[in-house]
Amino acid sequence: MGKIAMLTGGGDCPGLNAVISGATRTLEDAGIDAVGFLDGWKGAIESAVIDLTREEVAGIITEGGTILGSSRTNPYKVEGGTEKVMENLKALDIDGLIVIGGDDTLGVATRLHDEFDANVIGVPKTIDNDLSATDSTFGFDTAVNIAMEAVDRIHTTARSHHRVLVVETMGRHAGWIAAYAGIAGNADVTLVPEIPVDIDEVCKVLKNNRERGKNYNVVVASEGAMFTKGDFITQDTELDAFGHVKLGGIAKALADMIERRTGYETRYVVLGHLQRGGAPTAFDRLLGTRLGMKAGQMVIDGDWGKMAALRGMNVEAVSLAEATGELKLLNEEFKQLVTLFSR
Ligand code: F6P
């Protein structure tokens, strides 16, 4: 094995640099050259590449974002895109690719492995924590802590003005961020995509809590939550290269409905990309580094077509196809927990 490339695709998240650092060091120790494609699959199509050395990655573990840049480019949606990727790997003498991404980016890696026999290894990334075959994705812990701190702050201003405050979290179609931040942040009601939103029930809970003596309320809503009768709330009708809608706007919709139905003064806040920015937590720095080291070791072992995953306390190689087959949504225990703390 002479040279390995890595790329980071999809929405960025804290901990990406830790993976790049862990993988680069592991490869360098084994005498393997490391390079990075810039801006995800876009760089692999355009052959935009930089060298990665121990010096290059020194200290990046503490930084959010990704030194390689990212994009939502889908080679399967670019004319001749996949062929270009394969040609570039050959022209640059690259023997294998470490792909750091969520279900979309890793889905492309899986297809390249199946259809072109490409040597790929996946590393699971996303603040949404919605990837199967891994117990957790790095970036999630940081996002949850940012969201929880925001919810904590919202309590004091909501209390001062006796208002209802609705906080919208990211997470796409999985309610993990909302569930963790809502329960840890002691919200009156937490709304997740896995449980349809009954607005009458939400207002009843808020009123009951006021009757019990609380003179303000906090509601945490995942951007992907849906009303019992209705669809997702989206920012516009455009789909991205992977066919996703741009979610967002449920907090405003809820705030309007709650104020109209209860008469309580209501405000909302959308946390948005704040949840993806800034330095990773210690957990994400370590998880990213461990997954990066494992990906490097998998290269050395020729464990292609697999993904480095967290299983219990251990980092293991699992099948890429298993990881990208189905989204990991809230399980029964978490749905019960959310329901219990939204009454
Ligand atoms: O998948 C990560 C994520 O942050 C989702 O939670 C969110 O819906 C989406 O990306 C936002 O994407 P963008 O950065 O393209 O607006």
Short mmCIF file of C-alpha atoms and ligand atoms in Angstrom, two decimals:
data_model
loop_
_atom_site.label_atom_id
_atom_site.label_comp_id
_atom_site.label_asym_id
_atom_site.label_seq_id
_atom_site.Cartn_x
_atom_site.Cartn_y
_atom_site.Cartn_z
CA MET A 1 0.00 0.00 0.00
CA GLY A 2 1.64 3.25 -1.12
CA LYS A 3 -0.86 6.09 -0.98
CA ILE A 4 -4.28 6.62 0.62
CA ALA A 5 -6.67 9.53 0.16
CA MET A 6 -9.34 10.74 2.55
CA LEU A 7 -12.28 13.07 2.12
CA THR A 8 -14.96 14.63 4.33
CA GLY A 9 -18.44 14.97 2.76
CA GLY A 10 -21.89 16.25 3.70
CA GLY A 11 -22.65 18.66 6.55
CA ASP A 12 -19.52 19.33 8.59
CA CYS A 13 -19.42 18.41 12.26
CA PRO A 14 -17.06 18.73 15.21
CA GLY A 15 -14.60 15.83 15.32
CA LEU A 16 -13.81 15.57 11.58
CA ASN A 17 -10.31 16.92 12.12
CA ALA A 18 -9.71 14.36 14.86
CA VAL A 19 -10.43 11.56 12.36
CA ILE A 20 -8.10 13.10 9.78
CA SER A 21 -5.38 13.39 12.44
CA GLY A 22 -5.84 9.81 13.74
CA ALA A 23 -5.84 8.29 10.26
CA THR A 24 -2.88 10.37 8.98
CA ARG A 25 -0.66 9.45 11.93
CA THR A 26 -1.54 5.76 11.68
CA LEU A 27 -0.79 5.68 7.94
CA GLU A 28 2.44 7.65 8.30
CA ASP A 29 3.67 5.29 11.03
CA ALA A 30 3.11 2.41 8.61
CA GLY A 31 5.03 4.19 5.83
CA ILE A 32 1.91 4.95 3.79
CA ASP A 33 1.48 8.39 2.20
CA ALA A 34 -1.76 10.24 3.02
CA VAL A 35 -3.49 12.84 0.88
CA GLY A 36 -6.83 14.61 1.21
CA PHE A 37 -9.39 15.49 -1.47
CA LEU A 38 -10.83 18.96 -0.93
CA ASP A 39 -14.57 19.58 -0.43
CA GLY A 40 -15.78 16.00 -0.34
CA TRP A 41 -16.61 14.15 -3.56
CA LYS A 42 -16.19 17.44 -5.45
CA GLY A 43 -12.42 17.26 -4.90
CA ALA A 44 -12.34 13.61 -5.96
CA ILE A 45 -14.10 14.52 -9.23
CA GLU A 46 -11.89 17.57 -9.86
CA SER A 47 -8.68 16.02 -8.58
CA ALA A 48 -8.21 18.77 -5.99
CA VAL A 49 -5.80 17.18 -3.57
CA ILE A 50 -3.40 18.15 -0.75
CA ASP A 51 -0.72 16.22 1.12
CA LEU A 52 -1.47 15.16 4.67
CA THR A 53 1.46 14.72 7.00
CA ARG A 54 1.96 14.58 10.76
CA GLU A 55 3.01 18.26 10.61
CA GLU A 56 -0.09 19.20 8.60
CA VAL A 57 -2.46 17.63 11.14
CA ALA A 58 -0.63 18.73 14.30
CA GLY A 59 -3.06 20.25 16.78
CA ILE A 60 -6.15 20.05 14.56
CA ILE A 61 -7.90 17.70 17.03
CA THR A 62 -9.07 20.77 18.99
CA GLU A 63 -10.65 22.51 15.99
CA GLY A 64 -14.21 22.19 14.69
CA GLY A 65 -15.05 21.94 10.99
CA THR A 66 -12.75 20.11 8.59
CA ILE A 67 -9.36 21.18 7.22
CA LEU A 68 -10.34 19.40 3.99
CA GLY A 69 -13.56 21.34 3.44
CA SER A 70 -16.86 19.66 2.62
CA SER A 71 -19.70 19.69 0.08
CA ARG A 72 -22.89 17.84 -0.70
CA THR A 73 -21.65 16.92 -4.21
CA ASN A 74 -22.99 13.56 -5.38
CA PRO A 75 -20.78 11.96 -8.09
CA TYR A 76 -23.81 9.97 -9.25
CA LYS A 77 -25.58 13.25 -10.08
CA VAL A 78 -22.61 14.75 -11.98
CA GLU A 79 -22.23 13.62 -15.61
CA GLY A 80 -19.36 11.14 -15.73
CA GLY A 81 -18.75 11.86 -12.03
CA THR A 82 -18.08 8.34 -10.79
CA GLU A 83 -15.83 7.54 -13.79
CA LYS A 84 -13.88 10.74 -13.06
CA VAL A 85 -13.39 9.69 -9.42
CA MET A 86 -12.06 6.28 -10.48
CA GLU A 87 -9.79 7.83 -13.16
CA ASN A 88 -8.37 10.34 -10.67
CA LEU A 89 -7.63 7.66 -8.08
CA LYS A 90 -5.67 5.80 -10.75
CA ALA A 91 -3.89 8.89 -12.12
CA LEU A 92 -2.80 9.95 -8.63
CA ASP A 93 -1.64 6.42 -7.73
CA ILE A 94 -4.10 6.28 -4.87
CA ASP A 95 -4.64 2.75 -3.61
CA GLY A 96 -7.63 3.37 -1.40
CA LEU A 97 -10.00 5.96 0.01
CA ILE A 98 -11.07 6.71 3.58
CA VAL A 99 -14.51 8.32 3.29
CA ILE A 100 -15.65 10.29 6.31
CA GLY A 101 -19.36 11.10 6.05
CA GLY A 102 -22.98 10.42 6.84
CA ASP A 103 -25.43 8.16 5.02
CA ASP A 104 -25.22 10.10 1.72
CA THR A 105 -21.42 10.30 1.48
CA LEU A 106 -20.99 6.73 2.72
CA GLY A 107 -23.77 5.60 0.36
CA VAL A 108 -21.62 6.79 -2.57
CA ALA A 109 -18.62 4.93 -1.09
CA THR A 110 -20.69 1.75 -0.81
CA ARG A 111 -21.79 2.00 -4.45
CA LEU A 112 -18.24 2.71 -5.68
CA HIS A 113 -17.10 -0.39 -3.80
CA ASP A 114 -19.91 -2.54 -5.22
CA GLU A 115 -19.91 -1.20 -8.78
CA PHE A 116 -16.23 -0.34 -9.41
CA ASP A 117 -14.53 -2.55 -6.84
CA ALA A 118 -13.05 0.62 -5.32
CA ASN A 119 -10.99 0.20 -2.15
CA VAL A 120 -13.02 2.23 0.33
CA ILE A 121 -13.27 2.42 4.10
CA GLY A 122 -15.99 4.46 5.82
CA VAL A 123 -15.98 6.54 8.98
CA PRO A 124 -19.41 7.54 10.39
CA LYS A 125 -19.93 11.28 10.86
CA THR A 126 -23.01 13.35 11.60
CA ILE A 127 -24.46 15.49 14.36
CA ASP A 128 -27.78 13.73 13.62
CA ASN A 129 -26.57 10.38 15.06
CA ASP A 130 -28.81 8.61 12.53
CA LEU A 131 -26.33 6.09 11.08
CA SER A 132 -26.96 2.40 11.63
CA ALA A 133 -24.24 -0.10 12.60
CA THR A 134 -22.54 2.32 15.01
CA ASP A 135 -23.68 3.09 18.55
CA SER A 136 -22.87 6.75 18.10
CA THR A 137 -21.48 9.14 15.50
CA PHE A 138 -18.92 11.77 16.45
CA GLY A 139 -20.26 15.34 16.35
CA PHE A 140 -23.49 14.29 18.05
CA ASP A 141 -22.20 14.81 21.59
CA THR A 142 -20.98 18.33 20.78
CA ALA A 143 -24.27 19.26 19.07
CA VAL A 144 -26.29 17.94 22.00
CA ASN A 145 -24.26 19.92 24.52
CA ILE A 146 -24.60 23.12 22.48
CA ALA A 147 -28.37 22.55 22.21
CA MET A 148 -28.70 21.71 25.92
CA GLU A 149 -26.83 24.84 26.93
CA ALA A 150 -29.11 26.90 24.67
CA VAL A 151 -32.18 25.33 26.28
CA ASP A 152 -30.75 26.10 29.76
CA ARG A 153 -30.34 29.74 28.73
CA ILE A 154 -33.83 29.89 27.28
CA HIS A 155 -35.34 28.87 30.65
CA THR A 156 -34.20 32.02 32.42
CA THR A 157 -35.52 34.48 29.83
CA ALA A 158 -38.78 32.50 29.43
CA ARG A 159 -39.25 32.57 33.21
CA SER A 160 -38.60 36.33 33.47
CA HIS A 161 -41.30 37.11 30.88
CA HIS A 162 -43.69 34.24 31.68
CA ARG A 163 -43.47 33.23 28.06
CA VAL A 164 -43.50 30.03 26.07
CA LEU A 165 -40.17 29.59 24.25
CA VAL A 166 -39.91 27.08 21.40
CA VAL A 167 -36.39 25.88 20.52
CA GLU A 168 -35.82 24.21 17.13
CA THR A 169 -32.96 21.72 16.83
CA MET A 170 -31.42 20.05 13.78
CA GLY A 171 -31.35 16.28 13.32
CA ARG A 172 -33.16 15.80 10.01
CA HIS A 173 -35.58 12.83 10.26
CA ALA A 174 -34.14 11.49 13.51
CA GLY A 175 -35.03 12.97 16.89
CA TRP A 176 -31.77 12.22 18.73
CA ILE A 177 -30.58 15.82 19.23
CA ALA A 178 -34.03 17.04 20.30
CA ALA A 179 -34.55 14.06 22.62
CA TYR A 180 -31.20 14.49 24.39
CA ALA A 181 -31.37 18.31 24.60
CA GLY A 182 -35.07 18.36 25.56
CA ILE A 183 -34.78 15.85 28.36
CA ALA A 184 -31.38 17.03 29.65
CA GLY A 185 -32.58 20.66 29.37
CA ASN A 186 -35.83 19.95 31.25
CA ALA A 187 -38.22 21.08 28.50
CA ASP A 188 -41.97 20.91 29.21
CA VAL A 189 -42.49 19.18 25.88
CA THR A 190 -40.03 17.56 23.42
CA LEU A 191 -41.18 16.95 19.86
CA VAL A 192 -39.42 14.43 17.61
CA PRO A 193 -40.03 13.11 14.07
CA GLU A 194 -40.69 9.60 15.39
CA ILE A 195 -43.83 10.71 17.30
CA PRO A 196 -46.45 12.75 15.37
CA VAL A 197 -47.17 16.14 16.97
CA ASP A 198 -50.68 16.61 18.36
CA ILE A 199 -50.90 20.37 18.90
CA ASP A 200 -53.94 20.08 21.24
CA GLU A 201 -51.97 17.69 23.43
CA VAL A 202 -48.95 20.04 23.45
CA CYS A 203 -51.13 22.99 24.57
CA LYS A 204 -52.79 20.82 27.23
CA VAL A 205 -49.40 19.94 28.74
CA LEU A 206 -48.33 23.60 28.78
CA LYS A 207 -51.62 24.62 30.47
CA ASN A 208 -51.37 21.78 33.02
CA ASN A 209 -47.85 22.86 33.93
CA ARG A 210 -49.06 26.45 34.43
CA GLU A 211 -51.91 25.19 36.65
CA ARG A 212 -49.31 23.35 38.73
CA GLY A 213 -47.61 26.71 39.39
CA LYS A 214 -45.00 27.04 36.63
CA ASN A 215 -45.40 30.44 34.97
CA TYR A 216 -43.43 29.77 31.78
CA ASN A 217 -42.80 26.91 29.36
CA VAL A 218 -40.03 25.58 27.15
CA VAL A 219 -40.72 23.39 24.11
CA VAL A 220 -37.92 21.65 22.18
CA ALA A 221 -38.82 20.64 18.62
CA SER A 222 -36.76 18.69 16.14
CA GLU A 223 -36.74 20.26 12.66
CA GLY A 224 -38.10 16.99 11.23
CA ALA A 225 -41.09 16.66 13.58
CA MET A 226 -44.43 16.36 11.78
CA PHE A 227 -47.97 17.25 12.76
CA THR A 228 -50.52 14.42 13.02
CA LYS A 229 -52.18 15.70 9.89
CA GLY A 230 -49.53 17.13 7.62
CA ASP A 231 -46.08 16.94 6.21
CA PHE A 232 -42.60 18.21 7.06
CA ILE A 233 -42.13 21.94 7.32
CA THR A 234 -39.49 22.97 4.80
CA GLN A 235 -37.60 26.17 3.99
CA ASP A 236 -38.23 25.83 0.25
CA THR A 237 -39.22 23.19 -2.28
CA GLU A 238 -35.72 22.52 -3.65
CA LEU A 239 -34.06 19.16 -3.08
CA ASP A 240 -30.29 18.73 -2.67
CA ALA A 241 -28.11 16.37 -4.79
CA PHE A 242 -29.10 13.49 -2.52
CA GLY A 243 -32.83 14.23 -2.78
CA HIS A 244 -33.24 15.78 0.67
CA VAL A 245 -35.66 18.57 1.51
CA LYS A 246 -34.29 21.58 3.41
CA LEU A 247 -36.04 21.21 6.77
CA GLY A 248 -36.71 24.15 9.07
CA GLY A 249 -39.52 26.36 10.30
CA ILE A 250 -41.37 24.13 12.74
CA ALA A 251 -40.53 26.37 15.73
CA LYS A 252 -42.23 29.38 14.13
CA ALA A 253 -45.28 27.32 13.14
CA LEU A 254 -45.56 25.90 16.65
CA ALA A 255 -45.08 29.27 18.32
CA ASP A 256 -47.95 30.76 16.27
CA MET A 257 -50.27 27.85 17.05
CA ILE A 258 -49.41 27.78 20.75
CA GLU A 259 -49.96 31.55 21.20
CA ARG A 260 -53.26 31.42 19.32
CA ARG A 261 -54.58 28.44 21.25
CA THR A 262 -53.36 29.23 24.77
CA GLY A 263 -53.11 33.02 24.78
CA TYR A 264 -49.61 32.70 26.32
CA GLU A 265 -47.05 35.05 24.83
CA THR A 266 -44.74 32.84 22.74
CA ARG A 267 -41.34 33.27 21.10
CA TYR A 268 -39.11 30.87 19.18
CA VAL A 269 -35.45 30.34 18.38
CA VAL A 270 -33.85 28.21 15.65
CA LEU A 271 -30.45 26.88 16.77
CA GLY A 272 -29.43 25.97 13.21
CA HIS A 273 -25.76 25.75 12.31
CA LEU A 274 -24.64 26.83 15.79
CA GLN A 275 -25.05 23.12 16.59
CA ARG A 276 -22.37 22.21 14.05
CA GLY A 277 -19.84 24.94 14.79
CA GLY A 278 -16.97 25.34 17.21
CA ALA A 279 -14.68 23.03 19.12
CA PRO A 280 -15.62 19.37 19.67
CA THR A 281 -16.27 18.00 23.16
CA ALA A 282 -13.65 15.68 24.68
CA PHE A 283 -15.91 12.72 23.79
CA ASP A 284 -16.01 13.70 20.10
CA ARG A 285 -12.26 14.44 19.96
CA LEU A 286 -11.55 10.96 21.32
CA LEU A 287 -14.18 9.13 19.28
CA GLY A 288 -12.98 10.86 16.09
CA THR A 289 -9.35 10.03 16.83
CA ARG A 290 -10.14 6.39 17.64
CA LEU A 291 -12.20 5.98 14.46
CA GLY A 292 -9.40 7.61 12.44
CA MET A 293 -6.81 5.26 13.91
CA LYS A 294 -9.09 2.28 13.23
CA ALA A 295 -9.64 3.40 9.61
CA GLY A 296 -5.83 3.60 9.19
CA GLN A 297 -5.46 0.09 10.64
CA MET A 298 -8.21 -1.19 8.33
CA VAL A 299 -6.23 0.18 5.36
CA ILE A 300 -3.16 -1.71 6.57
CA ASP A 301 -5.26 -4.90 6.96
CA GLY A 302 -6.95 -4.40 3.56
CA ASP A 303 -10.39 -4.39 5.26
CA TRP A 304 -12.12 -2.69 2.30
CA GLY A 305 -15.88 -2.18 2.02
CA LYS A 306 -16.18 -1.74 5.77
CA MET A 307 -16.74 1.09 8.22
CA ALA A 308 -15.03 1.85 11.53
CA ALA A 309 -17.80 1.88 14.13
CA LEU A 310 -18.34 2.29 17.85
CA ARG A 311 -19.82 -0.88 19.33
CA GLY A 312 -20.26 -0.63 23.08
CA MET A 313 -16.87 0.53 24.39
CA ASN A 314 -14.97 -0.75 21.36
CA VAL A 315 -14.18 0.49 17.89
CA GLU A 316 -14.73 -2.25 15.31
CA ALA A 317 -14.93 -2.83 11.55
CA VAL A 318 -18.52 -3.36 10.36
CA SER A 319 -20.08 -3.73 6.92
CA LEU A 320 -20.53 -0.44 5.04
CA ALA A 321 -23.72 -1.73 3.45
CA GLU A 322 -25.21 -2.38 6.90
CA ALA A 323 -24.34 1.18 7.97
CA THR A 324 -25.98 2.83 4.98
CA GLY A 325 -28.96 0.51 4.56
CA GLU A 326 -31.37 2.15 6.98
CA LEU A 327 -31.50 5.33 9.10
CA LYS A 328 -31.17 4.84 12.86
CA LEU A 329 -34.23 6.52 14.37
CA LEU A 330 -35.23 6.82 18.04
CA ASN A 331 -35.78 3.35 19.51
CA GLU A 332 -38.72 2.35 21.73
CA GLU A 333 -36.88 3.27 24.95
CA PHE A 334 -36.20 6.79 23.74
CA LYS A 335 -39.73 7.23 22.43
CA GLN A 336 -41.02 6.22 25.89
CA LEU A 337 -38.59 8.62 27.57
CA VAL A 338 -39.66 11.52 25.37
CA THR A 339 -43.35 10.74 25.98
CA LEU A 340 -42.81 10.41 29.75
CA PHE A 341 -41.14 13.82 29.91
CA SER A 342 -43.68 15.56 27.64
CA ARG A 343 -46.72 15.06 29.85
O1 F6P B 1 -27.12 16.31 8.49
C1 F6P B 1 -26.62 17.34 9.26
C2 F6P B 1 -27.52 18.55 9.17
O2 F6P B 1 -26.98 19.54 10.02
C3 F6P B 1 -28.99 18.30 9.49
O3 F6P B 1 -29.26 18.21 10.85
C4 F6P B 1 -29.63 19.49 8.81
O4 F6P B 1 -30.96 19.24 8.45
C5 F6P B 1 -28.77 19.68 7.58
O5 F6P B 1 -27.53 19.08 7.85
C6 F6P B 1 -28.54 21.14 7.21
O6 F6P B 1 -27.84 21.16 6.03
P1 F6P B 1 -27.15 22.45 5.42
O7 F6P B 1 -25.87 22.68 6.17
O8 F6P B 1 -26.90 22.06 4.00
O9 F6P B 1 -28.10 23.59 5.58
#
